[in-house]
């Protein structure tokens, strides 16, 4: 007797919470903390003021529950959450503000909710949330999650006056955990977070009351990323259909320019022509007024520069061309009779003069949409993505952070140019820190970051570590027993995480290539330094 | 301007399809095939007749689409799908029949739907499904998926008479792929599937028209797994609350016995007593008829065996004990006055005689539920899970399959006793095949299986491979250049997959221990064989 059921996304991640990083009490207390810290830092990055993040982990005083239950409280001075969205932000999985083409730590819309869900299933206590976006009100909620329905349950809500125009968010809840065994990972996470966020003040009070303070060493924050449009190379039929449903564009060139990244008029017309979506009249069907309009447009274009038309044309001459032409459409006609003129110029001229006809985007049939998408992948005239949607750390900030946390003798950093994988832009930054306070261990230390999040698990599966292990470090004069930290930071609108728990990065050839080249750059510079150092040491010995 | 949105689970897995194993056209064509083959084999296992699975991958003749588009057709003689569920089974993510505590290849409720979703976003064509559960009708559907709403779109539905009482399912759809690069993995997958499913006929026709036939070598199928109840050690507050909502049990002992695995009357009473949920009257408050009932129950128990009460008791004697007792409740009273009698016997007696009172399960407050769950984790009197919900291959079937596919000179297999992790039962089976047709490569070949699914990706991250690499094989006389295949099969009600794409198994200490011990058993036997072989070879040379 086979019975069928559907489950909610909260139920799915409840049953498979190890897939989201909540495997056992040691791992869960780490995951809960990191998810909330990442939310706090995303929010403070948006607020434009230097980040303040406060974390308090204490034993839950409720002795009924046993001594492996903690109270986690985290607060930030970030942008806050609008009152009407607070319950869903924390009480619903697959709800959030980061489903955009813009770099952020958060991406799945479930991290914060999973932390609270884990707390709820181990202690059955509600979460308390206080938030304000800087308006005249501060909102306080007590929530639980209805896991089977993936909905928040609001137990209490109070409003108070926001006298100081405060903006930020405080979250407090109980959860089962094992801090003593999670502690090394938690402290390492905070230390590495402080390294890549040197403009943030991070304060952590642990269950024994010990205070860890990571103080900012700069108030300079990296320029914030801007939301971007999808890149043509990353589009599939589903994305295209969704755009078709919501667009108010009446023509295909408008549609291409309005909805895709770095598509201007010229590129949109060249592409649509390549893809076969441009229609123009048969020249022989042009009326008198059309022909004069065409001649006028050509005259106007002649003034515009050397790619334009090379001689003056009269209406009579044009009529003569038209009577004798073999071309069946205007684009072909213009290309044949003005051989020196580039096709893109012809298209732009015809478009400006109103001779280009395309189907209305909303009227495209589904086979036409499929053809459009396939052609978008084939057309090589699209510009590569610019990186305005990304916000790399930058060499200064990276150096400042490394200096503060590691105090090395020597630092070298490198930032690669933007690249893409599957239409998603990304930038790789690499750094090597040597000597100073860095301890010499029996293997080089590797720090991995993605969108400014430290990755601390599953090192062996991560593409950056695989690249590092595949390099021959001895040719750069590096031996594994040297006091060295290698750092890799990948930022992207879509970090190719292999897992929902954001543990490690998948093996994407484009990403692998950039990581390898970035590491070679800093390795070469380290080699210079080590060679010089060795030389100076030899000179001294004589 | 921060804007919030919610997305459907289909939208989530569409945006993050690499997390579900649909990374690129090479990987996607593999994943689509494997998801559908696993569905077919789950269905044929349920039908009770030896499995027939037919797979046809051909170039889609629709030349508009280009030559990297395929048509995938797969059919089975399995249990079929009831008509009303066909649309949701394939058009909705997080819908299925395998959300039970019973071993199956499927577990997430999204694999088949993801394959069809991938086909749809790359070709925009509908999927055709034909299915019958052996009733008088066969149902045909043409479907597409509304990804944003996670709902099927039924384009067409026809019904025909099922003259031959056929049961099974046929699925056909188009998808972009790269068969030439996916072929090695696809063929390896089918070969390894045939190895662990030696009772199945699997036929595969590839785009070049080549026929691959994996013919069954036995009609003996392993005994099917039975659905089981949750084990007390795996329970949290959420599970407890869901049981509380649906139960019709009026007492706690009934509740414990009805809803939990291997909890009988004695264990339920001992546990509830340990947890503090048993209430009995103060002996001094017992009325005359209660005392006689108690004495009668004790007399009855005396006959039952040596753990019973050792002497005959009269009502007068009982009244005398009661008048002089210090005990405030009956359990304590009985324990004090009948020192030789085990507490579990006392509890059972009092329960049978109606002296045990518990709260009605539906009336438990949430703090009581929390306490109950914590106590369940602490109580050490629960029986370990039995393995009726599991269906390991068994040594015979494993040998038959290995012989058929690998044709080795020597096989050794081992099946470990059932074990658990986090309340989920699992069994590890290991095998080593040596020599014969096995090619000698520069490293031992490792075949990994979970619930009879071959795992072919991310070997380095898998716990079984980590265990194999950590063992010192030379002490078993094994060198890496020998012609050896090591096989590990883990079956469980919940395989600890690290990823939604079921690529590799997470590092769970209980599982790691079982895999290590299972491998040591077969390694030792291989060592005997190799030693004897070496001895015989030496003898021959004299
Ligand atoms: N401290 C905070 N300040 C402001 N907004 C927050 C804060 N924490 C959560 N949010 C809001 O709640 C939403 C949901 O958070 P959640 O962590 O569940 O998902 P996410 O951060 O979007 O993605 P991910 O699952 O990758 O973390 C966020 O998108 C954000 O809008
Ligand atoms: N060939 C088939 N025969 C019978 N039932 C099927 C078949 N294919 C799919 N189903 C039904 O459709 C449901 C959904 O299948 P789907 O592959 O999406 O999820 P699943 O198999 O339950 O889990 P998983 O995501 O782990 O594969 C199954 O649970 C099963 O009931
Ligand atoms: Mg988050
Ligand atoms: Mg499936």
Short mmCIF file of N, CA, C and O in Angstrom, two decimals, chain A residues 2-9 11-12 14-19 23 65-66 68-69 82 85 92 94-97 99-100 108 121 123-124 147-148 176 236-239 241-242 245 366 370 374 458 461 494 497-500 503-504 508, chain B residues 2-9 11-12 14-19 23 65-66 68-69 82 85 92 94-97 99-100 108 121 123-124 147-148 176 236-239 241-242 245 366 370 374 458 461 494 497-500 503-504 508:
data_model
loop_
_atom_site.label_atom_id
_atom_site.label_comp_id
_atom_site.label_asym_id
_atom_site.label_seq_id
_atom_site.Cartn_x
_atom_site.Cartn_y
_atom_site.Cartn_z
N UNK A 2 1.15 1.75 -1.17
CA UNK A 2 2.07 2.90 -1.29
C UNK A 2 1.31 4.19 -1.00
O UNK A 2 0.32 4.49 -1.68
N UNK A 3 1.74 4.93 -0.01
CA UNK A 3 1.07 6.20 0.29
C UNK A 3 1.99 7.36 -0.06
O UNK A 3 3.20 7.30 0.14
N UNK A 4 1.41 8.42 -0.58
CA UNK A 4 2.17 9.58 -1.03
C UNK A 4 1.97 10.75 -0.10
O UNK A 4 0.89 10.91 0.49
N UNK A 5 3.00 11.58 0.03
CA UNK A 5 2.81 12.80 0.81
C UNK A 5 3.72 13.88 0.24
O UNK A 5 4.70 13.60 -0.45
N UNK A 6 3.35 15.11 0.55
CA UNK A 6 4.23 16.22 0.21
C UNK A 6 4.74 16.78 1.54
O UNK A 6 4.06 16.68 2.57
N UNK A 7 5.95 17.30 1.53
CA UNK A 7 6.46 17.91 2.76
C UNK A 7 6.89 19.34 2.44
O UNK A 7 7.22 19.67 1.30
N UNK A 8 6.88 20.17 3.46
CA UNK A 8 7.28 21.57 3.27
C UNK A 8 8.80 21.66 3.22
O UNK A 8 9.50 20.74 3.66
N UNK A 9 9.32 22.78 2.69
CA UNK A 9 10.79 22.92 2.69
C UNK A 9 11.38 22.93 4.10
O UNK A 9 12.47 22.43 4.32
N UNK A 11 10.23 21.19 6.58
CA UNK A 11 10.23 19.78 6.96
C UNK A 11 11.38 19.05 6.26
O UNK A 11 12.06 18.22 6.85
N UNK A 12 11.62 19.39 4.99
CA UNK A 12 12.72 18.77 4.25
C UNK A 12 14.06 19.04 4.95
O UNK A 12 14.86 18.13 5.18
N UNK A 14 14.45 19.98 8.01
CA UNK A 14 14.41 19.42 9.36
C UNK A 14 14.85 17.96 9.30
O UNK A 14 15.73 17.53 10.03
N UNK A 15 14.28 17.22 8.36
CA UNK A 15 14.64 15.81 8.25
C UNK A 15 16.08 15.64 7.76
O UNK A 15 16.73 14.65 8.08
N UNK A 16 16.55 16.54 6.95
CA UNK A 16 17.89 16.44 6.38
C UNK A 16 18.77 17.57 6.88
O UNK A 16 19.52 18.18 6.12
N UNK A 17 18.69 17.85 8.19
CA UNK A 17 19.41 19.02 8.67
C UNK A 17 20.92 18.84 8.62
O UNK A 17 21.65 19.82 8.67
N UNK A 18 21.38 17.60 8.52
CA UNK A 18 22.83 17.44 8.36
C UNK A 18 23.27 18.00 7.03
O UNK A 18 24.40 18.48 6.90
N UNK A 19 22.39 17.97 6.03
CA UNK A 19 22.73 18.55 4.73
C UNK A 19 22.87 20.07 4.85
O UNK A 19 23.59 20.70 4.09
N UNK A 23 24.52 18.76 11.90
CA UNK A 23 24.67 17.32 12.03
C UNK A 23 24.56 16.81 13.47
O UNK A 23 23.92 15.82 13.75
N UNK A 65 16.69 21.70 31.76
CA UNK A 65 17.07 21.19 30.45
C UNK A 65 18.42 20.48 30.44
O UNK A 65 18.77 19.84 29.49
N UNK A 66 19.20 20.64 31.50
CA UNK A 66 20.50 19.97 31.41
C UNK A 66 21.58 20.92 30.97
O UNK A 66 21.31 22.02 30.47
N UNK A 68 23.84 20.92 28.67
CA UNK A 68 24.37 21.06 27.31
C UNK A 68 23.46 21.99 26.51
O UNK A 68 23.42 21.94 25.30
N UNK A 69 22.70 22.81 27.23
CA UNK A 69 21.82 23.75 26.54
C UNK A 69 22.34 25.16 26.73
O UNK A 69 22.69 25.55 27.83
N UNK A 82 12.20 45.15 8.20
CA UNK A 82 10.87 45.78 8.33
C UNK A 82 9.93 44.87 9.12
O UNK A 82 9.94 43.64 8.96
N UNK A 85 8.07 41.81 7.83
CA UNK A 85 8.84 40.68 7.31
C UNK A 85 9.59 39.92 8.38
O UNK A 85 10.17 38.87 8.10
N UNK A 92 10.39 31.18 8.33
CA UNK A 92 10.07 30.51 7.06
C UNK A 92 11.35 30.23 6.30
O UNK A 92 12.20 31.12 6.13
N UNK A 94 13.34 29.41 2.86
CA UNK A 94 13.22 29.88 1.47
C UNK A 94 12.49 31.22 1.42
O UNK A 94 11.62 31.45 0.57
N UNK A 95 12.85 32.10 2.35
CA UNK A 95 12.34 33.47 2.35
C UNK A 95 13.52 34.37 2.69
O UNK A 95 14.25 34.10 3.66
N UNK A 96 13.71 35.43 1.95
CA UNK A 96 14.80 36.34 2.28
C UNK A 96 14.94 37.47 1.28
O UNK A 96 14.12 37.62 0.36
N UNK A 97 15.99 38.24 1.48
CA UNK A 97 16.21 39.42 0.64
C UNK A 97 17.44 39.26 -0.23
O UNK A 97 17.87 40.20 -0.87
N UNK A 99 17.92 36.98 -2.79
CA UNK A 99 17.71 36.23 -4.03
C UNK A 99 17.96 37.12 -5.23
O UNK A 99 17.19 37.12 -6.18
N UNK A 100 19.02 37.90 -5.17
CA UNK A 100 19.29 38.87 -6.23
C UNK A 100 20.67 38.59 -6.81
O UNK A 100 21.49 37.89 -6.22
N UNK A 108 20.80 31.35 0.18
CA UNK A 108 19.78 30.31 0.07
C UNK A 108 18.44 30.70 0.69
O UNK A 108 17.41 30.11 0.39
N UNK A 121 13.85 22.52 18.00
CA UNK A 121 13.64 21.07 18.13
C UNK A 121 14.46 20.48 19.26
O UNK A 121 14.22 19.34 19.67
N UNK A 123 15.08 22.39 22.25
CA UNK A 123 14.70 22.98 23.53
C UNK A 123 13.23 23.37 23.59
O UNK A 123 12.72 23.68 24.66
N UNK A 124 12.59 23.42 22.44
CA UNK A 124 11.18 23.79 22.38
C UNK A 124 10.91 25.18 22.96
O UNK A 124 9.83 25.45 23.47
N UNK A 147 6.92 23.81 11.53
CA UNK A 147 7.81 23.18 10.57
C UNK A 147 7.01 22.50 9.45
O UNK A 147 7.36 22.58 8.27
N UNK A 148 5.92 21.86 9.81
CA UNK A 148 5.17 21.14 8.76
C UNK A 148 4.56 22.09 7.75
O UNK A 148 4.35 21.72 6.60
N UNK A 176 20.58 23.23 22.00
CA UNK A 176 21.47 22.24 22.54
C UNK A 176 22.80 22.35 21.80
O UNK A 176 22.81 22.61 20.60
N UNK A 236 18.59 30.61 -19.35
CA UNK A 236 17.95 29.42 -19.91
C UNK A 236 16.48 29.75 -20.18
O UNK A 236 16.03 30.87 -19.94
N UNK A 237 15.76 28.77 -20.66
CA UNK A 237 14.38 29.00 -21.10
C UNK A 237 13.51 29.50 -19.94
O UNK A 237 12.66 30.36 -20.10
N UNK A 238 13.73 28.98 -18.74
CA UNK A 238 12.90 29.36 -17.61
C UNK A 238 13.08 30.85 -17.29
O UNK A 238 12.11 31.60 -17.09
N UNK A 239 14.35 31.30 -17.22
CA UNK A 239 14.62 32.71 -16.93
C UNK A 239 13.97 33.58 -18.00
O UNK A 239 13.35 34.60 -17.71
N UNK A 241 11.40 32.95 -19.91
CA UNK A 241 9.94 33.00 -19.77
C UNK A 241 9.50 33.91 -18.65
O UNK A 241 8.49 34.60 -18.74
N UNK A 242 10.27 33.91 -17.55
CA UNK A 242 9.88 34.77 -16.43
C UNK A 242 10.02 36.24 -16.82
O UNK A 242 9.19 37.08 -16.47
N UNK A 245 7.15 37.22 -18.96
CA UNK A 245 5.88 37.45 -18.26
C UNK A 245 5.82 38.82 -17.61
O UNK A 245 4.75 39.42 -17.49
N UNK A 366 6.81 29.51 -27.63
CA UNK A 366 7.85 28.88 -26.81
C UNK A 366 8.99 28.33 -27.67
O UNK A 366 10.14 28.33 -27.23
N UNK A 370 12.97 29.23 -27.10
CA UNK A 370 14.06 28.24 -27.06
C UNK A 370 15.16 28.66 -28.03
O UNK A 370 16.35 28.63 -27.71
N UNK A 374 19.12 29.61 -27.20
CA UNK A 374 20.24 28.87 -27.81
C UNK A 374 21.17 29.85 -28.54
O UNK A 374 22.39 29.74 -28.45
N UNK A 458 35.66 20.36 5.61
CA UNK A 458 35.83 19.62 4.35
C UNK A 458 36.92 20.21 3.47
O UNK A 458 36.74 20.37 2.25
N UNK A 461 37.99 18.41 0.19
CA UNK A 461 37.10 18.38 -0.98
C UNK A 461 37.08 19.71 -1.73
O UNK A 461 36.53 19.79 -2.81
N UNK A 494 27.17 34.11 -7.34
CA UNK A 494 26.72 32.76 -6.97
C UNK A 494 27.96 31.92 -6.72
O UNK A 494 28.56 31.38 -7.65
N UNK A 497 29.09 26.75 -4.21
CA UNK A 497 29.13 25.82 -3.08
C UNK A 497 28.63 24.46 -3.53
O UNK A 497 27.70 24.35 -4.34
N UNK A 498 29.26 23.44 -2.98
CA UNK A 498 28.81 22.08 -3.28
C UNK A 498 27.64 21.69 -2.39
O UNK A 498 26.87 20.79 -2.70
N UNK A 499 27.54 22.31 -1.22
CA UNK A 499 26.56 21.88 -0.23
C UNK A 499 25.75 23.06 0.30
O UNK A 499 26.19 24.21 0.27
N UNK A 500 24.58 22.76 0.83
CA UNK A 500 23.72 23.78 1.43
C UNK A 500 24.37 24.34 2.69
O UNK A 500 24.12 25.46 3.09
N UNK A 503 30.08 24.43 2.89
CA UNK A 503 31.33 23.93 3.48
C UNK A 503 32.53 24.05 2.56
O UNK A 503 33.63 24.32 3.00
N UNK A 504 32.30 23.79 1.26
CA UNK A 504 33.44 23.85 0.35
C UNK A 504 32.94 24.15 -1.05
O UNK A 504 31.76 24.10 -1.36
N UNK A 508 34.81 23.94 -10.46
CA UNK A 508 34.40 24.56 -11.73
C UNK A 508 35.66 24.93 -12.50
O UNK A 508 36.53 25.63 -11.95
N UNK B 2 15.61 47.35 0.45
CA UNK B 2 15.71 45.90 0.57
C UNK B 2 14.35 45.27 0.29
O UNK B 2 13.36 45.59 0.96
N UNK B 3 14.29 44.41 -0.72
CA UNK B 3 13.01 43.76 -1.01
C UNK B 3 13.10 42.28 -0.66
O UNK B 3 14.12 41.64 -0.85
N UNK B 4 12.01 41.76 -0.15
CA UNK B 4 11.96 40.37 0.32
C UNK B 4 11.11 39.53 -0.61
O UNK B 4 10.14 40.02 -1.20
N UNK B 5 11.48 38.27 -0.76
CA UNK B 5 10.62 37.38 -1.54
C UNK B 5 10.73 35.97 -0.97
O UNK B 5 11.70 35.63 -0.28
N UNK B 6 9.73 35.18 -1.26
CA UNK B 6 9.82 33.77 -0.93
C UNK B 6 9.91 33.02 -2.26
O UNK B 6 9.40 33.50 -3.28
N UNK B 7 10.59 31.88 -2.25
CA UNK B 7 10.65 31.08 -3.48
C UNK B 7 10.18 29.67 -3.16
O UNK B 7 10.28 29.20 -2.03
N UNK B 8 9.69 28.99 -4.17
CA UNK B 8 9.20 27.62 -3.98
C UNK B 8 10.38 26.67 -3.93
O UNK B 8 11.48 27.01 -4.38
N UNK B 9 10.19 25.45 -3.40
CA UNK B 9 11.29 24.50 -3.39
C UNK B 9 11.76 24.15 -4.81
O UNK B 9 12.95 23.92 -5.02
N UNK B 11 11.84 26.23 -7.31
CA UNK B 11 12.66 27.39 -7.67
C UNK B 11 14.01 27.31 -6.98
O UNK B 11 15.06 27.59 -7.57
N UNK B 12 14.02 26.90 -5.71
CA UNK B 12 15.28 26.77 -4.98
C UNK B 12 16.20 25.76 -5.66
O UNK B 12 17.38 26.03 -5.90
N UNK B 14 15.97 24.78 -8.72
CA UNK B 14 16.28 25.26 -10.07
C UNK B 14 17.48 26.20 -10.02
O UNK B 14 18.45 26.05 -10.75
N UNK B 15 17.44 27.14 -9.07
CA UNK B 15 18.55 28.08 -8.94
C UNK B 15 19.82 27.39 -8.46
O UNK B 15 20.92 27.81 -8.76
N UNK B 16 19.66 26.37 -7.67
CA UNK B 16 20.82 25.69 -7.09
C UNK B 16 20.90 24.26 -7.60
O UNK B 16 21.17 23.32 -6.85
N UNK B 17 20.67 24.08 -8.90
CA UNK B 17 20.59 22.70 -9.42
C UNK B 17 21.93 21.99 -9.35
O UNK B 17 21.96 20.75 -9.38
N UNK B 18 23.02 22.72 -9.24
CA UNK B 18 24.30 22.03 -9.08
C UNK B 18 24.34 21.31 -7.73
O UNK B 18 24.98 20.27 -7.59
N UNK B 19 23.65 21.83 -6.75
CA UNK B 19 23.58 21.17 -5.46
C UNK B 19 22.82 19.85 -5.56
O UNK B 19 23.06 18.92 -4.79
N UNK B 23 24.91 19.97 -12.63
CA UNK B 23 25.87 21.06 -12.76
C UNK B 23 26.06 21.53 -14.20
O UNK B 23 26.12 22.71 -14.46
N UNK B 65 16.82 22.09 -32.51
CA UNK B 65 17.43 22.27 -31.19
C UNK B 65 18.93 22.07 -31.18
O UNK B 65 19.58 22.37 -30.21
N UNK B 66 19.50 21.51 -32.24
CA UNK B 66 20.93 21.32 -32.15
C UNK B 66 21.26 19.91 -31.71
O UNK B 66 20.41 19.18 -31.21
N UNK B 68 23.13 18.59 -29.38
CA UNK B 68 23.46 18.18 -28.02
C UNK B 68 22.19 17.95 -27.22
O UNK B 68 22.19 18.01 -26.01
N UNK B 69 21.10 17.71 -27.94
CA UNK B 69 19.83 17.45 -27.26
C UNK B 69 19.44 16.00 -27.44
O UNK B 69 19.50 15.47 -28.55
N UNK B 82 -0.39 5.54 -8.93
CA UNK B 82 -1.84 5.79 -9.05
C UNK B 82 -2.08 7.06 -9.85
O UNK B 82 -1.37 8.06 -9.69
N UNK B 85 -1.83 10.63 -8.57
CA UNK B 85 -0.56 11.12 -8.04
C UNK B 85 0.50 11.33 -9.11
O UNK B 85 1.57 11.83 -8.82
N UNK B 92 6.22 17.98 -9.04
CA UNK B 92 6.34 18.72 -7.78
C UNK B 92 7.55 18.20 -7.01
O UNK B 92 7.72 16.99 -6.83
N UNK B 94 9.65 17.72 -3.56
CA UNK B 94 9.26 17.42 -2.18
C UNK B 94 7.89 16.73 -2.14
O UNK B 94 7.04 17.03 -1.29
N UNK B 95 7.68 15.81 -3.07
CA UNK B 95 6.48 14.98 -3.08
C UNK B 95 6.91 13.56 -3.41
O UNK B 95 7.67 13.36 -4.36
N UNK B 96 6.44 12.59 -2.64
CA UNK B 96 6.82 11.22 -2.98
C UNK B 96 6.29 10.22 -1.99
O UNK B 96 5.52 10.56 -1.07
N UNK B 97 6.69 8.98 -2.18
CA UNK B 97 6.20 7.89 -1.34
C UNK B 97 7.30 7.32 -0.46
O UNK B 97 7.12 6.29 0.18
N UNK B 99 9.01 8.91 2.09
CA UNK B 99 9.27 9.65 3.32
C UNK B 99 8.95 8.77 4.51
O UNK B 99 8.35 9.23 5.48
N UNK B 100 9.35 7.52 4.44
CA UNK B 100 9.02 6.59 5.51
C UNK B 100 10.30 6.02 6.11
O UNK B 100 11.36 6.11 5.51
N UNK B 108 14.60 11.84 -0.88
CA UNK B 108 14.36 13.28 -0.78
C UNK B 108 13.05 13.72 -1.40
O UNK B 108 12.55 14.80 -1.10
N UNK B 121 14.03 23.07 -18.72
CA UNK B 121 14.70 24.36 -18.85
C UNK B 121 15.72 24.38 -19.98
O UNK B 121 16.17 25.45 -20.37
N UNK B 123 15.11 22.46 -22.94
CA UNK B 123 14.46 22.19 -24.23
C UNK B 123 13.03 22.72 -24.30
O UNK B 123 12.44 22.77 -25.38
N UNK B 124 12.48 23.03 -23.17
CA UNK B 124 11.12 23.55 -23.11
C UNK B 124 10.10 22.58 -23.68
O UNK B 124 9.06 22.98 -24.20
N UNK B 147 7.63 26.01 -12.24
CA UNK B 147 8.72 26.01 -11.27
C UNK B 147 8.46 27.02 -10.15
O UNK B 147 8.72 26.77 -8.98
N UNK B 148 7.94 28.17 -10.51
CA UNK B 148 7.75 29.19 -9.47
C UNK B 148 6.70 28.78 -8.45
O UNK B 148 6.74 29.21 -7.31
N UNK B 176 19.11 18.58 -22.72
CA UNK B 176 20.42 18.89 -23.25
C UNK B 176 21.43 18.04 -22.52
O UNK B 176 21.30 17.81 -21.31
N UNK B 236 13.22 13.71 18.61
CA UNK B 236 13.37 15.05 19.18
C UNK B 236 11.98 15.62 19.47
O UNK B 236 10.97 14.96 19.24
N UNK B 237 11.95 16.86 19.93
CA UNK B 237 10.69 17.45 20.36
C UNK B 237 9.69 17.55 19.21
O UNK B 237 8.49 17.32 19.39
N UNK B 238 10.18 17.86 18.02
CA UNK B 238 9.27 18.01 16.88
C UNK B 238 8.58 16.69 16.56
O UNK B 238 7.36 16.65 16.37
N UNK B 239 9.36 15.62 16.50
CA UNK B 239 8.76 14.31 16.20
C UNK B 239 7.74 13.95 17.27
O UNK B 239 6.64 13.46 16.98
N UNK B 241 6.00 15.93 19.18
CA UNK B 241 4.78 16.74 19.05
C UNK B 241 3.90 16.25 17.92
O UNK B 241 2.67 16.28 18.01
N UNK B 242 4.53 15.82 16.82
CA UNK B 242 3.72 15.33 15.70
C UNK B 242 2.98 14.06 16.09
O UNK B 242 1.82 13.85 15.72
N UNK B 245 0.06 14.88 18.23
CA UNK B 245 -1.11 15.43 17.52
C UNK B 245 -1.94 14.34 16.86
O UNK B 245 -3.15 14.48 16.74
N UNK B 366 4.20 21.38 26.85
CA UNK B 366 5.43 21.33 26.05
C UNK B 366 6.66 21.12 26.92
O UNK B 366 7.61 20.47 26.50
N UNK B 370 9.40 18.09 26.35
CA UNK B 370 10.86 18.27 26.33
C UNK B 370 11.51 17.29 27.30
O UNK B 370 12.51 16.64 26.99
N UNK B 374 14.22 14.23 26.47
CA UNK B 374 15.56 14.18 27.09
C UNK B 374 15.75 12.85 27.82
O UNK B 374 16.83 12.24 27.75
N UNK B 458 33.09 12.24 -6.32
CA UNK B 458 33.65 12.75 -5.06
C UNK B 458 34.20 11.65 -4.18
O UNK B 458 33.96 11.62 -2.97
N UNK B 461 36.11 12.48 -0.90
CA UNK B 461 35.41 13.02 0.26
C UNK B 461 34.62 11.96 1.01
O UNK B 461 34.13 12.21 2.11
N UNK B 494 18.19 5.90 6.61
CA UNK B 494 18.61 7.27 6.26
C UNK B 494 20.12 7.24 6.01
O UNK B 494 20.91 7.35 6.93
N UNK B 497 24.02 10.81 3.51
CA UNK B 497 24.57 11.55 2.38
C UNK B 497 24.98 12.95 2.83
O UNK B 497 24.29 13.57 3.64
N UNK B 498 26.07 13.43 2.26
CA UNK B 498 26.49 14.79 2.58
C UNK B 498 25.76 15.81 1.68
O UNK B 498 25.64 16.97 2.02
N UNK B 499 25.31 15.32 0.51
CA UNK B 499 24.76 16.25 -0.47
C UNK B 499 23.43 15.75 -1.00
O UNK B 499 23.13 14.57 -0.96
N UNK B 500 22.64 16.67 -1.55
CA UNK B 500 21.35 16.33 -2.15
C UNK B 500 21.55 15.49 -3.41
O UNK B 500 20.69 14.72 -3.79
N UNK B 503 26.18 12.15 -3.60
CA UNK B 503 27.48 11.83 -4.19
C UNK B 503 28.39 11.05 -3.27
O UNK B 503 29.13 10.16 -3.71
N UNK B 504 28.36 11.38 -1.97
CA UNK B 504 29.25 10.67 -1.05
C UNK B 504 28.68 10.71 0.36
O UNK B 504 27.75 11.45 0.67
N UNK B 508 30.30 9.82 9.73
CA UNK B 508 29.62 9.55 11.00
C UNK B 508 30.42 8.51 11.76
O UNK B 508 30.72 7.44 11.23
#
